[in-house]
Amino acid sequence: MVGKTNCSSIQLLFFTLVYLGFLFLRSINGDPIVHCIENERIALVKFKEGLTDPSGRLSSWVGDHCCRWRGVTCSNRTGRVIKLNLQNPFEFREIRSLSDYKSFENSYLGGELSSSLLSLKHLNYLDLSQNYFSGISIPIFIGSLARLKYLNFSSSAFGGTVPPHLGNLSRLCYLDLHGNSGSENNDFQWLSRLSSLRYLDMGDVTFNGGGGVGLIQAINVLPSLLELHLSTCGLYDLPLTLPFLNLTSLTVLDVSSNYLNSSIPLWLFNISSLVSLDLSDNYFRGPFPNVLSHMSSLQVLKLSGNQISGQLPASIGRLSTLKLLDLSGNQLNGTIPNSIGRLSELKFLILGGNPWSGVISDVHLMHLRKLRQLKISSISQENPLAFDLRDDWVPSFRLEKMYIRDVQLGLTFPAWLRTQTQLSTLVLANVGISGNIPEWFWKFSSRKMEYLSLYENQLNGTVPNLLHFHHECFVDLGSNQFEGRIPVWSNVTDLYLSNNSFSGPIPSNISRMTSRLKGLDLSSNFLNGSIPPSIGKLQDLNWLVLSNNQLSGKLPQDWRSPELLYVLDLSNNNFSGKIPTSMGSLTSLGYLVLSNNSLYGEIPSSLRNCTSLRSLDLGNNRFSGNIPTWIRENGALRIRILRLRSNLFSGKIPKQLCYLSFLHYLDLAHNNLSGSIPQCFENFTVMSSDFSPTESGDDYNEKTKVVAKGRELEYSLFSNLYLLTGQIPEEIGNLRKLETLDLSKNKLSGPIPSSMSSLTFLSNLNLSYNELSGKIPSGNQLQTLDDKSIYMQNPLLCGPPLSAKCPGDETNQGQGLVESEEEDIDGFEMFWFYVGMAPGFVVGFWIICGTLLLKKSWRYAYFQLLEDWADKFYLLFTVNIARLRRKLRLERN
Ligand SMILES: *[C@@H]1O[C@H](CO)[C@@H](O)[C@H](O)[C@H]1NC(C)=O
Ligand SMILES: *[C@@H]1O[C@H](CO)[C@@H](O)[C@H](O)[C@H]1NC(C)=O
Ligand SMILES: *[C@@H]1O[C@H](CO)[C@@H](O)[C@H](O)[C@H]1NC(C)=O
Ligand SMILES: *[C@@H]1O[C@H](CO)[C@@H](O)[C@H](O)[C@H]1NC(C)=O
Ligand SMILES: *[C@@H]1O[C@H](CO)[C@@H](O)[C@H](O)[C@H]1NC(C)=O
Ligand SMILES: *[C@@H]1O[C@H](CO)[C@@H](O)[C@H](O)[C@H]1NC(C)=O
Ligand SMILES: *[C@@H]1O[C@H](CO)[C@@H](O)[C@H](O)[C@H]1NC(C)=O
Ligand SMILES: *[C@@H]1O[C@H](CO)[C@@H](O)[C@H](O)[C@H]1NC(C)=O
Ligand SMILES: *[C@@H]1O[C@H](CO)[C@@H](O)[C@H](O)[C@H]1NC(C)=O
């Protein structure tokens, strides 16, 4: 026994010594196990030399022990480099601010990929994702890294086409090329040679010609493929039928955000292994496929954003494994089948934005015990959807998010909500409820709520004066009939109470109780008193709208705190006094709307510091002095709307206005301006050309649609400038997109320039009450403007449509005088058009960022975005409008 113990002790001592020796050796010799192969080390050094590395991520790549360099992994057995992980550690999706972006930008690698990598004969893993290779092509030699199993080049700004040589990587299991700006030709045969492939992501890679048929055919020979991600590839088609289906293992298929506009290909529903099918954000047409019986594993079905029509078949109830069903934004009509209530695994039920009709009863909802999110809205005009739930109904679910919109929910505030104690988002907008909000609701909602909107109902009574939200909360009670005082609720970040009957003053302690306030909209109530000075101390405020009240007094004098203020609308009140000089410190201000008040004095020159200003509306006040010339300086250059109508401005129209190359709306009418129209219209031409960095026709078309919606976007208006004299400049023809031109009641003389006939968008013209002379030019657009009143009270004008004949003209084509349908031109509509965009902004912004980085041509725009925060809306329109539009549509649903 003793001997044995001794033996064991000796053995133990021996092993301990060996181990200590080992540790000693290790400490003097670095890594005794993994040696670095010299030619591989040299190859890595060469590879590093090709790269740019501003943040020094590869600073550990020195010395002999390449297996210990950051991002390098060697085989424990052979010491050969098997893995290179050079992913940018700062993820793009984490970017929330300019400084985040800077960190991201600093930490990416760029430059070139050296073919020295070919010396790493055992490399099976290569990750260069989230870097920035500024549009260079993926090098052909990558196709010769024969052992690669994992290749991740996602979001790395590679350009050109993917070299077909990648098809030689017969061991490749994972190929992620997501979000590179390269465009694919339609030859996808190389993909079909990737016989080991399990995961393929070519999302956000533009495919020339959108050849989805060839692509799917090439991929359909990869029986081991598990995940296929083809979102946002510009695909126009998918094969409607396939001779055979070899995608027998596929679990994830994502073809969202393309241009697919056929019926939904039925072969998709034969892939019985599918767990997630995302067809959202396309233009799929036709009825809902009634062939779901094979899909025994399906958990996620996303069909939003399409044009699927007709009834939702009752067979939907057979998808018993379904956890997420998103049918929003289609044309599904008729009733929602009761069988939906059998989907007992459902967590997310999203049915917004369809023309549903009929009734939703507890049969639909009874078994949905696991439901966490419910989103329903109807766009049916005649026969809108209605809920039929008793007040004492007890739901089996505990919702976390609930959006019900444009659906008849009941007559009064639903009592069954009381059971939904986990709600963090509640939207009951335009659901027909009226009367008081019960007392319990406030207590209940202050506990978990983060987003509360009861917008557009007939709720009345008062709201509690004090309330304490346990989480930061967005609150929108707009367009109801609430009365009483404005409440002071703590931890509210956004308070929207417009269009109610609130009265009394704005509470003076509003800043103390809700110092995190970002948005405050109290417009269209019956508020009086003055603005408490403390509002100017809300540091996070970026949205302050107090228009259409009876507020009076002077504006707060100190505006130095709300550095991020973007919208300030105080219009239609009784404010008096001057614009405080300190408003010049609102360097983020995009919209300053002070119209219809009794403000006076000159525009303070400090406003020149508001370099983000996009819209300045001072109309209908008593402002005086000259129109400032500094307006062309700095960022004010980007001003798009300048409305100074009905004030006491005097002097000449400054020539500097010509340099406002982004100007789309100029209204100087009803002032005491004198002089002539500046002879610099040619410099307005920028305004009428497409100045956006867009490339594709699609973007452009979308942009003009936006323009059409916000009609005034291209207006220019100079009417009733007293004593405006001289001739209409010939250069006016350069304002090619001018829609309205009103030069009436001036003292303009001379002929009407013939260039005006090239204003093809001109639809409202008024030249009456001037001293114009000569023949009215004809042709093109002017031909359609045949209303006599356009030219009346210009005794020296002649020719059609006037009855006065010009010397030498024989015919008289006098036409009946038609009443002029002059538009009521009003900057507000424009303004509210922008404002209306805002809720989608945050979403849209980050979506766009997701692609921006990678599309070279968009980076320019992106930098502008960051430099000029106020440009955000503009960029939304131009950068990727199609996707944004869909997103906004979905948000609305
Ligand atoms: C190599 O060894 C280390 C530690 O002994 C271990 O963590 C690692 O997983 C091994 N690597 C491989 C590729 O086997
Ligand atoms: C590729 O890298 C990105 C980010 O760097 C990551 O999100 C993605 O999941 C990776 N792809 C695969 C297939 O692992
Ligand atoms: C790799 O693929 C390309 C094109 O697909 C082909 O021309 C080339 O011969 C292949 N190279 C090897 C080493 O197989
Ligand atoms: C695809 O499936 C068909 C029929 O099931 C079969 O004949 C063919 O060999 C398969 N092709 C591949 C590449 O697996
Ligand atoms: C649903 O829409 C189709 C056209 O897509 C129409 O033919 C049908 O009558 C509608 N059904 C109901 C119930 O409105
Ligand atoms: C509130 O609305 C209910 C239901 O429409 C109505 O009966 C009641 O008179 C309203 N109360 C007030 C104070 O307007
Ligand atoms: C306000 O909200 C934040 C974040 O949601 C939370 O952490 C904090 O506790 C809340 N403040 C109070 C006083 O409840
Ligand atoms: C405007 O900017 C100038 C210089 O950039 C600065 O001196 C001035 O104080 C600023 N005015 C205001 C009101 O911020
Ligand atoms: C128009 O702008 C150009 C350059 O910006 C300038 O040289 C020219 O003088 C301007 N024309 C007028 C009439 O102001």
Coordinates of N, CA, C and O and ligand atoms in Angstrom, one line a residue, residues 73-74 76 82, ligand 1:
T73 N -5.8 32.4 -37.0 CA -5.8 31.2 -36.2 C -5.1 30.1 -37.0 O -5.2 29.9 -38.2
C74 N -4.2 29.3 -36.2 CA -3.5 28.3 -36.9 C -4.0 26.9 -36.4 O -4.7 26.8 -35.3
N76 N -3.9 23.6 -34.5 CA -3.1 23.2 -33.3 C -2.1 22.1 -33.7 O -1.1 21.9 -33.1
I82 N -5.3 28.5 -40.6 CA -6.5 28.0 -41.2 C -7.6 29.0 -41.2 O -8.6 28.8 -41.9
Ligands
LIG1 C1 -6.3 24.8 -30.2 O1 -6.1 24.7 -28.8 C2 -6.7 25.7 -28.0 C3 -6.3 25.6 -26.6 O2 -5.6 24.5 -26.4 C4 -8.2 25.5 -28.1 O3 -8.9 26.5 -27.4 C5 -8.6 25.7 -29.6 O4 -10.0 25.5 -29.8 C6 -7.8 24.7 -30.5 N1 -8.1 25.1 -31.8 C7 -8.4 24.2 -32.8 C8 -8.6 24.8 -34.1 O5 -8.5 23.1 -32.5

